[in-house]
Each structure stands twice: as C-alpha cells, then as structure tokens.
Amino acid sequence: MKTFLALAARDVRLAYGRGGATLPIIFFLLVATLYPFGVGPDGNLLAKTGGGVLWIAALLASLLPVDRLIAPDMDQGLLDQLAVRGVSEESIVLAKFAGHWLGFGPPLLIAAVPAAALLRLDANMLVRLELGLLIGTPGLAALSVFIAALTAGVRGAGALAGLLMLPLAVPLLIFGAGSLDPYGGSALKLLAATSLLAIAMTPFAAGAAIRAARE
Amino acid sequence: MMGQGQLRFEDISCQRGGRLLFENLSFALGPGDAAVVSGPNGIGKSSLLRLAAGLLMAASGTIQRAGRIALADESLALDRHLPLQEALGFWAKMDGGATGKALALVSLDHLAQVPVRMLSTGQRKRATLARILASCSDIWLLDEPANGLDLASLEVLSQLIASHRASGGIVLAASHQSLGIEQAQDIRLEARP
C-alpha cells in the first residue's frame, strides 16, 4: 500500500509539476473554441451538438499523455526495479491509473465549465456533462494506461496508440454522449458499467503487456 | 536481517529470442560469497543477472533465492529532473535505507542537490551504487559496475563489495574487467559453436 501511494503520488507530481496537466486542458478548450468556427455561430446548433463534441475532446485529451505514462519508466528501469522489489505489475498499473486520472480528470472537469459556456450549453446540460465526465474519465484513463503499456516498447507509439485506443473507447463515447439527453439516466448507468469494465480489465491486461515487454 | 541470503542456480538454461545463450549452469552463493560472471559481449551475462533478479524466466532449471535483492544494471532508475538525493529517496523510503549515508559512501554527497540529468557517466554509475547501498539488500546483482568509473571510484567499489560480504551479503557481478574481488567464484560463459 505504501508503495502504491508513493507511485501514484509520483505520477501526480509529474503530471502537475511539469505542466503536463495543463496540456489536456488547453487542448480541451481549444476544441471548444475552434468548433464554433467550424460549424458557424448558430447558438441552437452549438447547444445541441456541443456536449458530444466535448466528449470527443475529452477522449482525445486522455490520449495526449499516452506516450509518457509507461514508456519512460520502462526505459529508465523503474518498472524493473519495482519488480525486483516484489511489486506486482498489476498494482503498478493500478497506481499509474490512479495517478493518470488525478492528473487529467479533475482539471478536465474544471475546464468543462468554460468550454460549456463557449458552446452555449445550458446549466442542466452542464450538470449532465460533468456527471458523465466524472463517471467516464476514469474509464478513459484506464484505457489510455492499458494502451500505454501495450505500446511502451514500440517506436513512434503515439500514432499507434490512437489507432488502438479509439475503437476501444467507442462504448464510453456512445453512452457518454447518450447521457447528455434529459432522459439519459440509463445511458449514465451503462456509461458507469463500461467505465468499470475498462478499469477492471486494465491492471491485468497492462500488467501482462509489461511482463511480455521484458522478454 | 543480513546474513541469511542465498542464491542458487540449478541446471539453468537461458533462451533469448529463440537463441540458447547457456545451458546447465549451476552455482550456489551463501552469506559472504561472491561470484564474477565473465565472458565476451552478448554471451548472456546480463541475462544471467536478470534471471537471478527474477526478471526473466529460465528455459529450464530452478533458481532459489532467499533475502532481498538489489539490481544495478545499465539503467539508473532515478527521476532525471529531481535532485539526486530526492530521486534516491524514492527508493530509500521504499526500502527503509538512508540516502545521506549511501551518497557519502560513494562520495556523491556534494552533488545531493544536483538534478540527476546533470550527472556524468561515472557519477551515474556511482549513483546506481548508492541506490544499491540504500536498499539494505542481502544480494547485490551488479551488471558491469566498473564501467565509466575512475581509479579512485574503482577502489571504493571493491571496498564496498568487501564490506558488504563481510557483513554477510552476497555479490554476483558481471564484468569484462577485473573488479578486485577476493576469493570470488568465476562463472565463465563460453561462446557456443
């Protein structure tokens, strides 16, 4: 447990200390700013489609740091050192997941407020969006840690990571965007289920990927 | 806690990437023992150490270990942007060792506040040694520990190894140069036809 906390705290410090956490937020806000330029300043259209766009932005924002999640630690021998100390790969991944979410989830939830204003989302919609992001971003974080572990030994992993992760994130996106509907309660529950599934799968899948990369 | 370490290889074969590196390798190290693995480049010295550390699986045979293991390979495993002492503290806190004493032993105490990325090759090697010292482990696995060290540091290295053995520790080192370890077993890996 001590090791788990030390690892997660290290990742959070890395995320906030070197400005890594601001990157997803700036990206998120940029998308919200650019979208009206793309479809025109029609308030109704923006309000109707804006929530879905923000969900796509959140998905892409979780992908941004994917090449910095596992690969540097693998290269500099940190993962080997932890393994020598008897720390299981599964708990390393769980700590990485916790650190990654704490590094990008809360800032994203805050950035969603100005972004919603830029896209003319009303207060009810904003509440539903925040609730959905709160439930969905842990799932996105888990998926990006999984993909980060899978692509850690590969050169130019960034593009490959996108190709691998986007299809896996489709269910989160569908239920996330679905939960924006005023009667989207069931979508919210399905979003929670998908998110939990991603979180439950990640430690084992990513742990196996890290072990396989040692060979 | 020191003095109960044990490392025993029994008929170990190692295969990497479909190529058999060595087979039927057996040796046993008890408290105070040391062994030096030697042989040409690419013969499997580092793989042998990674087998001992439990990072690789042997193709056949059994490895018995007792006691805590510390591995010093070519990767530093210290956060590059952090001051040396703080980066070392991450591991020392986990292992229950003291960073100050370890840094003093490898004469890096004057660089404690310097970021890890500023260290030279030899200093990085000494920082790795400090990490090993601060880990309070029974079994030291040292991969080419003498690489990049100057004469004075080589002397320090052999003193540290000697005092670790005197307190009941085990040292398994892979090196292509002499490390000045007295009464060490010689594990020579030969090129295969």
Coordinates of C-alpha atoms in Angstrom, one line a residue:
Chain A
M1 CA 0.0 0.0 0.0
K2 CA 2.9 2.3 0.9
T3 CA 4.5 1.6 -2.5
F4 CA 1.1 2.1 -4.3
L5 CA 0.7 5.6 -2.7
A6 CA 4.3 6.5 -3.4
L7 CA 3.9 5.6 -7.1
A8 CA 0.6 7.3 -7.5
A9 CA 1.9 10.4 -5.8
R10 CA 5.0 10.4 -8.0
D11 CA 2.8 10.3 -11.1
V12 CA 0.6 13.1 -9.9
R13 CA 3.6 15.2 -9.1
L14 CA 5.0 14.5 -12.6
A15 CA 1.6 15.5 -14.2
Y16 CA 1.2 18.8 -12.3
G17 CA 4.9 19.6 -11.7
R18 CA 5.9 19.8 -15.3
G19 CA 2.8 21.4 -16.8
G20 CA 1.7 18.1 -18.1
A21 CA -1.8 18.5 -16.7
T22 CA -2.3 21.9 -18.5
L23 CA -1.8 20.3 -21.9
P24 CA -5.1 18.3 -21.9
I25 CA -7.0 21.3 -20.6
I26 CA -5.6 23.7 -23.2
F27 CA -6.4 21.1 -25.9
F28 CA -10.0 20.7 -24.5
L29 CA -10.6 24.5 -24.5
L30 CA -9.0 24.8 -28.0
V31 CA -11.5 22.3 -29.4
A32 CA -14.4 24.1 -27.7
T33 CA -13.1 27.4 -29.2
L34 CA -12.5 26.0 -32.7
Y35 CA -15.8 24.1 -33.0
P36 CA -18.0 27.2 -33.5
F37 CA -15.6 28.4 -36.2
G38 CA -16.2 25.1 -38.0
V39 CA -20.0 24.9 -37.8
G40 CA -20.9 28.6 -37.5
P41 CA -22.1 30.7 -34.6
D42 CA -25.6 29.2 -34.6
G43 CA -26.4 29.0 -30.8
N44 CA -29.1 26.3 -31.2
L45 CA -26.9 24.1 -33.3
L46 CA -23.9 24.6 -30.8
A47 CA -26.1 23.8 -27.8
K48 CA -27.5 20.7 -29.5
T49 CA -24.1 19.2 -30.6
G50 CA -21.7 20.8 -28.2
G51 CA -21.9 18.2 -25.5
G52 CA -20.9 15.4 -27.9
V53 CA -18.0 17.5 -29.2
L54 CA -16.8 17.9 -25.6
W55 CA -17.0 14.2 -25.1
I56 CA -14.8 13.6 -28.2
A57 CA -12.4 16.3 -26.9
A58 CA -12.2 14.5 -23.5
L59 CA -11.4 11.2 -25.2
L60 CA -8.6 12.8 -27.3
A61 CA -7.3 14.7 -24.3
S62 CA -6.9 11.5 -22.3
L63 CA -4.8 10.2 -25.2
L64 CA -2.4 13.1 -25.2
P65 CA 0.0 11.9 -22.5
V66 CA -0.2 8.3 -23.5
D67 CA 3.5 8.1 -24.6
R68 CA 4.6 9.5 -21.2
L69 CA 2.6 7.1 -19.0
I70 CA 4.6 3.8 -19.1
A71 CA 7.4 4.0 -21.7
P72 CA 9.8 6.4 -19.8
D73 CA 9.5 4.3 -16.6
M74 CA 10.2 1.2 -18.6
D75 CA 13.2 2.7 -20.4
Q76 CA 14.8 4.1 -17.2
G77 CA 14.4 0.8 -15.4
L78 CA 11.9 1.9 -12.8
L79 CA 9.5 -0.9 -13.6
D80 CA 12.3 -3.5 -13.4
Q81 CA 13.4 -2.1 -10.0
L82 CA 9.8 -2.4 -8.7
A83 CA 9.6 -5.9 -10.0
V84 CA 12.9 -6.8 -8.2
R85 CA 11.3 -5.5 -5.0
G86 CA 8.4 -7.8 -5.5
V87 CA 5.8 -5.2 -6.5
S88 CA 3.3 -6.8 -8.9
E89 CA 2.8 -5.3 -12.3
E90 CA -0.9 -5.2 -11.6
S91 CA -0.5 -2.9 -8.7
I92 CA 2.0 -0.8 -10.6
V93 CA -0.6 -0.3 -13.3
L94 CA -3.3 0.5 -10.8
A95 CA -1.1 3.2 -9.3
K96 CA -0.4 4.5 -12.7
F97 CA -4.1 4.6 -13.5
A98 CA -4.9 6.5 -10.2
G99 CA -2.0 8.9 -10.9
H100 CA -3.1 9.5 -14.5
W101 CA -6.7 10.1 -13.7
L102 CA -5.8 12.5 -10.8
G103 CA -3.6 14.3 -13.3
F104 CA -6.1 14.8 -16.0
G105 CA -9.6 14.1 -14.7
P106 CA -10.2 16.9 -12.2
P107 CA -8.6 19.6 -14.4
L108 CA -10.8 18.4 -17.3
L109 CA -13.9 18.7 -15.1
I110 CA -13.0 22.3 -14.3
A111 CA -12.2 23.1 -17.9
A112 CA -15.6 21.7 -18.9
V113 CA -17.3 24.8 -17.3
P114 CA -15.8 27.5 -19.6
A115 CA -16.0 25.0 -22.5
A116 CA -19.7 24.6 -21.9
A117 CA -20.1 28.4 -21.9
L118 CA -18.3 28.6 -25.2
L119 CA -20.6 26.1 -26.8
R120 CA -23.8 27.6 -25.3
L121 CA -24.7 24.6 -23.2
D122 CA -27.3 25.4 -20.6
A123 CA -27.0 24.7 -16.8
N124 CA -28.8 21.4 -16.9
M125 CA -26.8 20.1 -19.8
L126 CA -23.6 21.2 -18.0
V127 CA -24.6 19.2 -14.9
R128 CA -25.2 16.1 -17.0
L129 CA -21.9 16.6 -18.9
E130 CA -20.0 17.0 -15.6
L131 CA -21.6 13.9 -14.1
G132 CA -20.9 11.9 -17.3
L133 CA -17.3 13.1 -17.4
L134 CA -16.9 12.3 -13.7
I135 CA -18.0 8.7 -14.4
G136 CA -16.5 8.3 -17.8
T137 CA -13.0 9.9 -17.4
P138 CA -11.7 7.1 -15.1
G139 CA -12.6 4.6 -17.8
L140 CA -10.8 6.8 -20.4
A141 CA -7.8 7.0 -18.0
A142 CA -7.8 3.2 -17.6
L143 CA -7.9 2.6 -21.4
S144 CA -5.0 5.0 -22.0
V145 CA -2.9 3.3 -19.3
F146 CA -3.6 0.0 -21.0
I147 CA -2.7 1.3 -24.4
A148 CA 0.4 3.0 -23.0
A149 CA 1.6 -0.4 -21.6
L150 CA 0.8 -2.2 -24.8
T151 CA 2.8 0.3 -27.0
A152 CA 5.6 1.0 -24.5
G153 CA 8.3 -0.8 -26.4
V154 CA 7.3 0.4 -29.8
R155 CA 8.9 3.3 -31.6
G156 CA 6.5 6.1 -32.7
A157 CA 3.9 4.7 -30.3
G158 CA 1.8 7.9 -30.4
A159 CA 0.0 7.3 -33.6
L160 CA -0.4 3.6 -33.0
A161 CA -1.8 4.3 -29.5
G162 CA -4.5 6.5 -31.1
L163 CA -5.4 3.7 -33.6
L164 CA -5.6 1.1 -30.8
M165 CA -7.5 3.2 -28.3
L166 CA -10.2 5.0 -30.3
P167 CA -12.1 1.8 -31.2
L168 CA -12.0 0.6 -27.6
A169 CA -13.3 3.9 -26.4
V170 CA -16.4 3.8 -28.6
P171 CA -18.8 2.4 -26.0
L172 CA -17.7 5.1 -23.5
L173 CA -18.3 7.7 -26.1
I174 CA -21.8 6.4 -27.1
F175 CA -23.0 6.2 -23.5
G176 CA -21.3 9.4 -22.5
A177 CA -22.9 11.3 -25.3
G178 CA -26.2 9.5 -24.6
S179 CA -26.2 10.6 -21.0
L180 CA -26.4 14.2 -22.2
D181 CA -30.1 13.6 -23.1
P182 CA -32.5 14.8 -20.5
Y183 CA -33.8 11.3 -20.2
G184 CA -30.4 9.7 -20.4
G185 CA -30.4 8.1 -17.0
S186 CA -30.0 4.6 -18.3
A187 CA -27.1 5.7 -20.6
L188 CA -25.4 7.1 -17.5
K189 CA -25.7 3.7 -15.8
L190 CA -24.3 1.9 -18.9
L191 CA -21.5 4.5 -19.0
A192 CA -20.7 3.6 -15.4
A193 CA -20.7 -0.1 -16.3
T194 CA -18.4 0.4 -19.3
S195 CA -16.1 2.6 -17.3
L196 CA -15.9 0.0 -14.5
L197 CA -15.2 -2.7 -17.1
A198 CA -12.3 -0.8 -18.5
I199 CA -10.9 -0.2 -15.0
A200 CA -11.3 -3.8 -14.0
M201 CA -9.6 -5.1 -17.2
T202 CA -6.7 -2.7 -17.3
P203 CA -4.5 -3.9 -14.4
F204 CA -4.4 -7.4 -15.8
A205 CA -4.1 -6.6 -19.5
A206 CA -1.5 -3.9 -18.9
G207 CA 0.4 -5.9 -16.3
A208 CA 0.7 -8.8 -18.8
A209 CA 1.9 -6.3 -21.5
I210 CA 4.6 -5.0 -19.2
R211 CA 5.8 -8.6 -18.4
A212 CA 5.8 -9.5 -22.1
A213 CA 7.9 -6.5 -22.9
R214 CA 10.7 -7.8 -20.7
E215 CA 11.3 -10.9 -22.8
Chain B
M1 CA 18.4 -9.4 8.6
M2 CA 21.7 -9.6 6.7
G3 CA 23.4 -12.9 6.6
Q4 CA 20.6 -15.2 5.6
G5 CA 20.8 -14.5 1.9
Q6 CA 21.1 -17.3 -0.6
L7 CA 21.2 -17.6 -4.3
R8 CA 21.3 -21.0 -6.0
F9 CA 21.2 -21.8 -9.7
E10 CA 20.5 -25.4 -10.6
D11 CA 20.9 -26.6 -14.2
I12 CA 19.8 -23.3 -15.6
S13 CA 19.3 -22.8 -19.3
C14 CA 18.6 -19.4 -20.8
Q15 CA 17.0 -18.7 -24.1
R16 CA 16.5 -15.3 -25.6
G17 CA 14.8 -14.7 -28.8
G18 CA 14.9 -18.3 -29.8
R19 CA 18.7 -18.5 -29.2
L20 CA 20.2 -20.6 -26.5
L21 CA 22.6 -18.5 -24.5
F22 CA 23.8 -21.0 -22.0
E23 CA 22.7 -24.3 -20.5
N24 CA 23.2 -26.5 -17.4
L25 CA 24.6 -23.7 -15.4
S26 CA 24.8 -24.4 -11.7
F27 CA 26.3 -22.4 -8.8
A28 CA 25.4 -21.6 -5.2
L29 CA 26.2 -18.5 -3.2
G30 CA 25.7 -18.2 0.5
P31 CA 26.4 -15.4 3.0
G32 CA 29.7 -13.7 2.3
D33 CA 30.1 -15.3 -1.1
A34 CA 30.8 -13.5 -4.4
A35 CA 30.9 -14.6 -8.0
V36 CA 32.0 -12.8 -11.1
V37 CA 30.4 -13.7 -14.4
S38 CA 32.8 -13.2 -17.3
G39 CA 32.7 -13.8 -21.0
P40 CA 32.6 -11.9 -24.3
N41 CA 29.9 -9.4 -25.2
G42 CA 26.5 -10.8 -25.9
I43 CA 27.2 -14.1 -24.3
G44 CA 24.4 -13.7 -21.7
K45 CA 26.0 -12.0 -18.7
S46 CA 23.2 -9.5 -18.3
S47 CA 20.6 -12.2 -18.9
L48 CA 22.1 -14.2 -16.2
L49 CA 21.8 -11.3 -13.8
R50 CA 18.2 -10.7 -14.9
L51 CA 17.4 -14.4 -14.3
A52 CA 18.8 -14.0 -10.8
A53 CA 16.7 -10.9 -10.2
G54 CA 13.6 -12.8 -11.3
L55 CA 13.0 -10.5 -14.3
L56 CA 13.5 -13.3 -16.8
M57 CA 12.2 -16.9 -16.7
A58 CA 14.7 -19.7 -17.2
A59 CA 14.1 -22.1 -20.1
S60 CA 14.8 -24.9 -17.7
G61 CA 16.2 -25.5 -14.2
T62 CA 15.4 -23.9 -10.9
I63 CA 16.6 -20.7 -9.2
Q64 CA 16.4 -20.4 -5.4
R65 CA 16.7 -17.1 -3.7
A66 CA 16.5 -16.1 -0.1
G67 CA 16.8 -12.5 1.0
R68 CA 16.3 -9.2 -0.6
I69 CA 17.8 -8.4 -4.0
A70 CA 19.2 -5.2 -5.4
L71 CA 19.9 -4.9 -9.1
A72 CA 22.3 -2.4 -10.6
D73 CA 22.0 -2.7 -14.4
E74 CA 22.7 -0.1 -17.1
S75 CA 19.5 1.9 -16.3
L76 CA 19.7 4.3 -13.5
A77 CA 16.0 4.2 -12.4
L78 CA 16.2 7.7 -10.9
D79 CA 13.9 10.5 -12.0
R80 CA 16.1 12.7 -14.2
H81 CA 14.6 16.1 -13.3
L82 CA 14.8 15.6 -9.5
P83 CA 17.8 16.4 -7.3
L84 CA 19.9 13.3 -6.7
Q85 CA 19.0 13.0 -3.0
E86 CA 15.3 13.3 -3.6
A87 CA 15.4 10.8 -6.5
L88 CA 17.3 8.4 -4.4
G89 CA 14.9 9.0 -1.5
F90 CA 12.0 7.5 -3.6
W91 CA 13.7 4.1 -3.4
A92 CA 15.3 4.6 0.1
K93 CA 11.8 5.3 1.5
M94 CA 10.5 2.1 -0.1
D95 CA 13.5 0.0 1.1
G96 CA 14.0 1.6 4.5
G97 CA 17.5 2.8 3.9
A98 CA 19.3 6.2 4.4
T99 CA 20.2 8.3 1.4
G100 CA 22.7 10.6 3.1
K101 CA 25.0 7.8 4.2
A102 CA 24.8 6.0 0.9
L103 CA 25.7 9.1 -1.0
A104 CA 28.6 9.8 1.3
L105 CA 30.0 6.2 0.8
V106 CA 30.2 6.8 -3.0
S107 CA 31.4 10.4 -2.4
L108 CA 28.5 12.0 -4.1
D109 CA 27.2 13.8 -1.1
H110 CA 28.4 17.2 -2.5
L111 CA 26.1 16.6 -5.5
A112 CA 23.0 15.7 -3.5
Q113 CA 21.0 18.8 -4.7
V114 CA 22.1 18.5 -8.3
P115 CA 19.4 17.2 -10.8
V116 CA 20.1 13.6 -11.9
R117 CA 20.3 14.5 -15.6
M118 CA 23.4 16.7 -14.9
L119 CA 25.4 13.7 -13.7
S120 CA 28.3 12.3 -15.7
T121 CA 28.6 8.7 -16.7
G122 CA 30.8 7.8 -13.8
Q123 CA 28.7 9.7 -11.4
R124 CA 25.6 8.0 -12.7
K125 CA 27.3 4.7 -12.0
R126 CA 28.1 5.8 -8.5
A127 CA 24.5 7.0 -8.0
T128 CA 23.4 3.5 -9.0
L129 CA 25.7 2.1 -6.4
A130 CA 24.2 4.5 -3.8
R131 CA 20.8 3.1 -4.7
I132 CA 22.1 -0.4 -4.0
L133 CA 23.6 0.7 -0.7
A134 CA 20.4 2.4 0.4
S135 CA 18.4 -0.7 -0.4
C136 CA 19.7 -2.7 2.6
S137 CA 19.6 -5.8 0.4
D138 CA 21.3 -9.2 1.0
I139 CA 22.0 -10.0 -2.6
W140 CA 23.7 -7.4 -4.9
L141 CA 23.5 -8.1 -8.6
L142 CA 25.9 -5.8 -10.3
D143 CA 26.0 -5.5 -14.1
E144 CA 29.3 -4.0 -15.3
P145 CA 29.7 -2.0 -12.1
A146 CA 33.2 -0.8 -13.1
N147 CA 32.1 0.8 -16.4
G148 CA 32.9 4.5 -16.5
L149 CA 34.5 4.6 -13.0
D150 CA 37.8 6.3 -12.4
L151 CA 40.6 4.6 -10.4
A152 CA 39.6 6.1 -7.1
S153 CA 36.0 5.0 -7.6
L154 CA 37.1 1.5 -8.5
E155 CA 38.9 1.3 -5.2
V156 CA 35.7 2.5 -3.4
L157 CA 33.7 -0.1 -5.4
S158 CA 35.9 -3.0 -4.3
Q159 CA 35.9 -1.7 -0.7
L160 CA 32.1 -1.5 -0.7
I161 CA 31.8 -5.1 -2.1
A162 CA 34.2 -6.3 0.5
S163 CA 32.4 -4.7 3.4
H164 CA 29.0 -6.0 2.1
R165 CA 30.4 -9.5 2.0
A166 CA 32.0 -9.1 5.5
S167 CA 28.5 -8.3 6.8
G168 CA 27.1 -11.5 5.3
G169 CA 25.9 -10.1 2.0
I170 CA 26.2 -11.8 -1.4
V171 CA 27.6 -10.3 -4.6
L172 CA 27.0 -11.5 -8.1
A173 CA 28.8 -9.3 -10.6
A174 CA 29.0 -9.4 -14.4
S175 CA 32.1 -7.7 -15.8
H176 CA 34.6 -8.0 -18.5
Q177 CA 37.3 -6.3 -16.4
S178 CA 38.8 -7.2 -13.1
L179 CA 36.9 -5.9 -10.1
G180 CA 39.4 -6.8 -7.4
I181 CA 37.0 -9.1 -5.6
E182 CA 38.9 -11.6 -3.5
Q183 CA 38.0 -15.3 -3.4
A184 CA 35.2 -14.9 -5.9
Q185 CA 33.8 -17.8 -7.8
D186 CA 34.4 -17.5 -11.5
I187 CA 31.4 -18.2 -13.7
R188 CA 32.8 -18.1 -17.2
L189 CA 30.3 -18.1 -20.1
E190 CA 31.9 -19.6 -23.2
A191 CA 30.9 -18.8 -26.8
R192 CA 28.8 -21.6 -28.2
P193 CA 29.7 -23.2 -31.5

